[in-house]
CSV table of C-alpha atoms in Angstrom, one decimal:
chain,number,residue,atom,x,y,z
A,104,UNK,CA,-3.4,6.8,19.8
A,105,UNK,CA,-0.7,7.8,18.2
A,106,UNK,CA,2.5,5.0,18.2
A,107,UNK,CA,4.7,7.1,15.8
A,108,UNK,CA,4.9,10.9,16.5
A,109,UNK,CA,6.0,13.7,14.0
A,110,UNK,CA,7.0,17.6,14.7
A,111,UNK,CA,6.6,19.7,13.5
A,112,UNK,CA,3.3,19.4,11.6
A,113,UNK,CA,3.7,22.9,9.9
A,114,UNK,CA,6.9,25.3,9.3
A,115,UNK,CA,7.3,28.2,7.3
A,116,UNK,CA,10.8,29.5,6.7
A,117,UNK,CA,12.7,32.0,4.4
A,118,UNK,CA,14.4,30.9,1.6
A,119,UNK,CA,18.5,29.5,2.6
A,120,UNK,CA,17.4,28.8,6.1
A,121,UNK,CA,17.4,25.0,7.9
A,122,UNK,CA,14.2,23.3,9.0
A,123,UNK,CA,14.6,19.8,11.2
A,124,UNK,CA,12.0,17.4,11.1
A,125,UNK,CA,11.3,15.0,13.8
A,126,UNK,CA,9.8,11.4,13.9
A,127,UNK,CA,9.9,9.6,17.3
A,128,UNK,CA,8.8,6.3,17.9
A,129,UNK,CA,6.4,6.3,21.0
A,130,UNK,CA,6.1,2.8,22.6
A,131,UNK,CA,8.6,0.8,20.5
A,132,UNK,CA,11.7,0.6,18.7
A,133,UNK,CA,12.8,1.4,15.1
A,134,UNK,CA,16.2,0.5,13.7
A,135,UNK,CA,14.6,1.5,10.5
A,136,UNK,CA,12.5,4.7,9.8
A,137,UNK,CA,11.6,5.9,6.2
A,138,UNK,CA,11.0,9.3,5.0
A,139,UNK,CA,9.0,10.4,2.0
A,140,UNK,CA,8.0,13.3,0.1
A,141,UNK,CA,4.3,14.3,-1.7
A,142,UNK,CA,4.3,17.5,-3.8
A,143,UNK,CA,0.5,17.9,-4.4
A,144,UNK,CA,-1.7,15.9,-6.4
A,145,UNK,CA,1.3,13.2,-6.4
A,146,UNK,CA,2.3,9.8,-4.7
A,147,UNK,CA,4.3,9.7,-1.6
A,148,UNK,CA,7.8,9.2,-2.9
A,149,UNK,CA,10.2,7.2,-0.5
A,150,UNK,CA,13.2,9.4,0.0
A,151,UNK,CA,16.0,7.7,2.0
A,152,UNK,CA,15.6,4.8,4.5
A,153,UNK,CA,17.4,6.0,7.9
A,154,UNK,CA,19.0,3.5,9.7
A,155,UNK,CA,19.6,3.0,13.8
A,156,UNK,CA,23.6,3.7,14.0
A,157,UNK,CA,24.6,3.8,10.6
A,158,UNK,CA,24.4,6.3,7.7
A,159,UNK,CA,20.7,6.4,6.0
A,160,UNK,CA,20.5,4.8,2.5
A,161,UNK,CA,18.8,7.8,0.1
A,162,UNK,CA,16.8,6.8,-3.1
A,163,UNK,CA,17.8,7.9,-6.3
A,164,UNK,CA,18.1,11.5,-7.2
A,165,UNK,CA,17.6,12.5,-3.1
A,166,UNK,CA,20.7,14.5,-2.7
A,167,UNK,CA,22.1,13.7,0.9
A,168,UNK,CA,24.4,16.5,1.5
A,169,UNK,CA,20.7,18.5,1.3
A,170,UNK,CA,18.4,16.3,3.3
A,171,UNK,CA,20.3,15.2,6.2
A,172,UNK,CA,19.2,12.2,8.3
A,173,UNK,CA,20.0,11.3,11.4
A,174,UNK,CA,18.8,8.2,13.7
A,175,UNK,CA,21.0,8.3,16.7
A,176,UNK,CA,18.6,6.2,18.9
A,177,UNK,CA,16.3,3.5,18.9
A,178,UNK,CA,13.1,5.6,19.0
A,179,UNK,CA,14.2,8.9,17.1
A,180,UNK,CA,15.1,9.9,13.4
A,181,UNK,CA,15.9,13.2,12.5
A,182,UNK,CA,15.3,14.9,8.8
A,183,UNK,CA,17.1,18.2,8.3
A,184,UNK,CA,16.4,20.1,5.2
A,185,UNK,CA,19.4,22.3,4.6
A,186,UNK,CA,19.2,25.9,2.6
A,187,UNK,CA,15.8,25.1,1.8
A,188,UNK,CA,14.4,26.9,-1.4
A,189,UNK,CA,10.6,27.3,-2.5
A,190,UNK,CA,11.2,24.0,-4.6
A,191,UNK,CA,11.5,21.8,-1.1
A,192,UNK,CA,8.2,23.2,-0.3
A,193,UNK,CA,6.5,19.8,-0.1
A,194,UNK,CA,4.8,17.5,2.8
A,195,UNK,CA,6.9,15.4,4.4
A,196,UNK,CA,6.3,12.2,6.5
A,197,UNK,CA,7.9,9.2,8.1
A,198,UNK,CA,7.4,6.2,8.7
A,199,UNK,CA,8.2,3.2,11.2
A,200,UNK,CA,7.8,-0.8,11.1
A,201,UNK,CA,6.5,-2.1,13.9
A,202,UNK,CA,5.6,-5.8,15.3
A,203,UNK,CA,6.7,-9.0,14.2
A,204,UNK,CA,5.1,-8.7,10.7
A,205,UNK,CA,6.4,-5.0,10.7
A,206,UNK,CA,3.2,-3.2,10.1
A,207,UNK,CA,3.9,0.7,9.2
A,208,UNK,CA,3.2,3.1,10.9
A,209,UNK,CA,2.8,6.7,9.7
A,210,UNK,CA,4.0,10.0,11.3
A,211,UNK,CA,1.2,12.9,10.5
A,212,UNK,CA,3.5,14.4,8.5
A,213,UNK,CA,5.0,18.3,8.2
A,214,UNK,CA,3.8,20.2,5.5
A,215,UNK,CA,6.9,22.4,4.6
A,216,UNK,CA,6.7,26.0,3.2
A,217,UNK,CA,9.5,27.7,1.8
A,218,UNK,CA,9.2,31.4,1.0
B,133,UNK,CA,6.7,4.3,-16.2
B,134,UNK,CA,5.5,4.2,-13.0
B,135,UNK,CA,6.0,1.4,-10.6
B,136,UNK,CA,2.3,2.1,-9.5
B,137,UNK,CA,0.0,3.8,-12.0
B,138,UNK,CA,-3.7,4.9,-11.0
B,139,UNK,CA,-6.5,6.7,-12.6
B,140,UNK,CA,-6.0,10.2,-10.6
B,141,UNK,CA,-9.9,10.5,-10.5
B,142,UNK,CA,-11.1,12.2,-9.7
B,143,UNK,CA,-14.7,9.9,-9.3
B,144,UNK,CA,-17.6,12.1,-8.5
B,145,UNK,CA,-20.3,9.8,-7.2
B,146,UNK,CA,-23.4,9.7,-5.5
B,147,UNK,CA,-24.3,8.3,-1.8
B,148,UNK,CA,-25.0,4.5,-2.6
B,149,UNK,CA,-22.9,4.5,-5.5
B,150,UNK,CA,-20.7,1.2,-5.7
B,151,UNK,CA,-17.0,2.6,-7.4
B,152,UNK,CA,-14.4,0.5,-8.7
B,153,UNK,CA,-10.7,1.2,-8.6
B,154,UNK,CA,-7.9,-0.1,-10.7
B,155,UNK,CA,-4.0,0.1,-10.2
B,156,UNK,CA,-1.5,-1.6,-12.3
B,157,UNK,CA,2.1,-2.3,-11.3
B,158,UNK,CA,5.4,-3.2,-13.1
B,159,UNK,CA,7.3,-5.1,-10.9
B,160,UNK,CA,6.3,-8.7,-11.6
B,161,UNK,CA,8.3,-9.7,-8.2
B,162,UNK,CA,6.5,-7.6,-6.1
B,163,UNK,CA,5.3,-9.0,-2.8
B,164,UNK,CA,2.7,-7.0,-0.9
B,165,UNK,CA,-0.1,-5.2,-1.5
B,166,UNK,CA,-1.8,-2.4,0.4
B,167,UNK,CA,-4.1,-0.3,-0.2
B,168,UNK,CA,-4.2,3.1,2.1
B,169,UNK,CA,-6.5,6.0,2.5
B,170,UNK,CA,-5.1,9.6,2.6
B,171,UNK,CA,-7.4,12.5,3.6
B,172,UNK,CA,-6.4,15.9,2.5
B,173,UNK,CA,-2.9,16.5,3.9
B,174,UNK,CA,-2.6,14.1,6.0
B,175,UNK,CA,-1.1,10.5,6.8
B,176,UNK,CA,-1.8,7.6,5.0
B,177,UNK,CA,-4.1,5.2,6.7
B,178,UNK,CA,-3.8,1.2,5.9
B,179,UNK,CA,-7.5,0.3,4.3
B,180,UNK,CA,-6.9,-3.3,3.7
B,181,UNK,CA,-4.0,-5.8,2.5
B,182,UNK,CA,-4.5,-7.3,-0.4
B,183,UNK,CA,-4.4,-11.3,-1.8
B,184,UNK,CA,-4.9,-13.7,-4.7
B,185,UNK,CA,-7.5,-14.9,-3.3
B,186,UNK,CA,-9.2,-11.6,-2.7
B,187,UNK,CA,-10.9,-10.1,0.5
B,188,UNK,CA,-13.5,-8.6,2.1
B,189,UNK,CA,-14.1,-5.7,4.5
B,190,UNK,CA,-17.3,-4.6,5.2
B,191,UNK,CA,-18.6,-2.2,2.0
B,192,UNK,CA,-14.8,-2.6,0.5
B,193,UNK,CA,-13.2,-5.9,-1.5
B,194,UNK,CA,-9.8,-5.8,-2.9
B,195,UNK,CA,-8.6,-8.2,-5.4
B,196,UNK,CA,-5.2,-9.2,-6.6
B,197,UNK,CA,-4.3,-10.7,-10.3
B,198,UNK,CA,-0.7,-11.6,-10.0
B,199,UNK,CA,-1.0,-12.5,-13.9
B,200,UNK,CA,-2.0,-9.1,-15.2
B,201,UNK,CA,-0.2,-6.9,-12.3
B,202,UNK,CA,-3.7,-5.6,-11.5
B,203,UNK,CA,-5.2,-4.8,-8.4
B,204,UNK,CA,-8.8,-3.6,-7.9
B,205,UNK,CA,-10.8,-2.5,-4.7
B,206,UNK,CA,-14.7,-1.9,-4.7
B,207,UNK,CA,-16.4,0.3,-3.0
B,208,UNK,CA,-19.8,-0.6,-2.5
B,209,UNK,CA,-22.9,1.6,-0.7
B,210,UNK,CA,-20.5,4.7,-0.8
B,211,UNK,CA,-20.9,6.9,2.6
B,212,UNK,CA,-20.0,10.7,2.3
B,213,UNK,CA,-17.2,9.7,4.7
B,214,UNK,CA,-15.4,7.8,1.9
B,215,UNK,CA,-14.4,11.4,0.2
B,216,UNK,CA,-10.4,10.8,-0.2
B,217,UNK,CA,-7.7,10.0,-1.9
B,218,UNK,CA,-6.7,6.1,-2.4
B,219,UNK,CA,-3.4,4.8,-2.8
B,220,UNK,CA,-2.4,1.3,-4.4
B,221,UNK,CA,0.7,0.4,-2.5
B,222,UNK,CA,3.0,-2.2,-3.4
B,223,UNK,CA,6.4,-3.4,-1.7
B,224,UNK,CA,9.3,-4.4,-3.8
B,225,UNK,CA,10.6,-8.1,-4.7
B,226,UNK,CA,13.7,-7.7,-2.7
B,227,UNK,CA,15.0,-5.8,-0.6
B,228,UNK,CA,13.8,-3.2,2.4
B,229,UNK,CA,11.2,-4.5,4.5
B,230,UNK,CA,8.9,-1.5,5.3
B,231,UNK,CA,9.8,0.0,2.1
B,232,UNK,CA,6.5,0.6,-0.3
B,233,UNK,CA,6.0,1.9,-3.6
B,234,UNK,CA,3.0,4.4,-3.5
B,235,UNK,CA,0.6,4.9,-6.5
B,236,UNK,CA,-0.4,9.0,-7.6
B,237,UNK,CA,-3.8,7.7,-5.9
B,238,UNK,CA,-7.3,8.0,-7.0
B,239,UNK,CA,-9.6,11.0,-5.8
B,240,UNK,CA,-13.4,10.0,-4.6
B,241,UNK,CA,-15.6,12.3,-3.8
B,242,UNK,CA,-19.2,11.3,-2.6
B,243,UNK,CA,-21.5,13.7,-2.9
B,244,UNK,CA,-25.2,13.5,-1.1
């Protein structure tokens, strides 16, 4: 099953509004969690690594002040994409290490529309 | 350029077809190599890691040439159930653990 869960898997919202994404980890911990974007036919682009208790560390060109990340425990990272606009329309997905040699772990990603 | 750079596909191919894949990377420090499965819309799925010394999976081998930056996985006896998209995945030389550098990814598409 499942060891890192993602909600939700699909949202449609207007134009200006906020949509928060979720990424739990089910049966184990994650001080780190990564987020990443794929506009079609493109790679997965790592966005910002969010960090257990500290302020995430965004990849260049991710504006933070418009995808806000929040990991305030052990087994939950938030992603909250602010005044969305059509051009945020993308799928988004996390990701967790797990284990002693850290194997990743996938969310099933949310597929974001903006109107 | 691209950290990763694939041939987008897409491969149209028949059942039993064996298809090769290339991906070249620029990071000559790099330290892992992955390569995942992504079906349409939905998360990527660890195929097989990737050595020097190459391996084997059942129907699929991957191959690493730390030389040329290359990395290669074969596809042999293709099954309609291979249909996807495959990503070349590297993680950097330094740096975030967990952190990996996906390629655009390579379309196959078996076709009976």
């Amino acid at each position: 099953g499942a060891v890192v869960s993602q909600h939700p898997s699909w949202v449609i919202c207007k134009s200006g509004t906020s949509v928060k994404i979720e990424c739990r980890s089910l049966d184990f911990q994650a001080t780190t969690m990564f987020w990443y974007r794929q506009f079609p036919k493109q790679s997965l682009m790592l966005m910002a690594t969010s960090n257990e208790g500290s302020k995430a560390t965004y990849e260049q060109g991710v504006e933070k002040d418009k995808f806000l990340i929040n990991h305030a425990s052990l087994t939950l990272s938030t992603l909250t994409v602010t005044s969305a606009h059509p051009e945020d329309s993308s799928f988004y997905i996390c990701s967790a290490p797990r284990g002693t040699n850290e194997k990743l772990f996938f969310g099933s990603g949310t597929q974001l529309s903006v109107l | 350029r691209k950290e990763v750079e694939q041939d987008p596909g897409p491969f149209n191919v028949p059942e039993g077809a064996t298809v090769a894949f290339n991906c070249t990377y620029s990071n000559s420090a790099s330290q892992s190599f992955f390569w995942y499965r992504q079906d349409c819309r939905k998360e990527p799925k660890l195929l097989m890691s990737v050595y020097s010394s190459g391996n084997e999976d059942g129907r699929f081998t991957a191959q690493l040439n730390r030389a040329s930056q290359y990395i290669s996985l074969l596809i042999r006896d293709s099954k309609l159930s291979d249909s996807a998209t495959y990503l070349c995945v590297v993680t950097p030389g330094s740096g975030n653990t967990g952190k990996l550098i996906f390629g655009q990814g390579t379309t196959l598409q078996v076709k009976p």
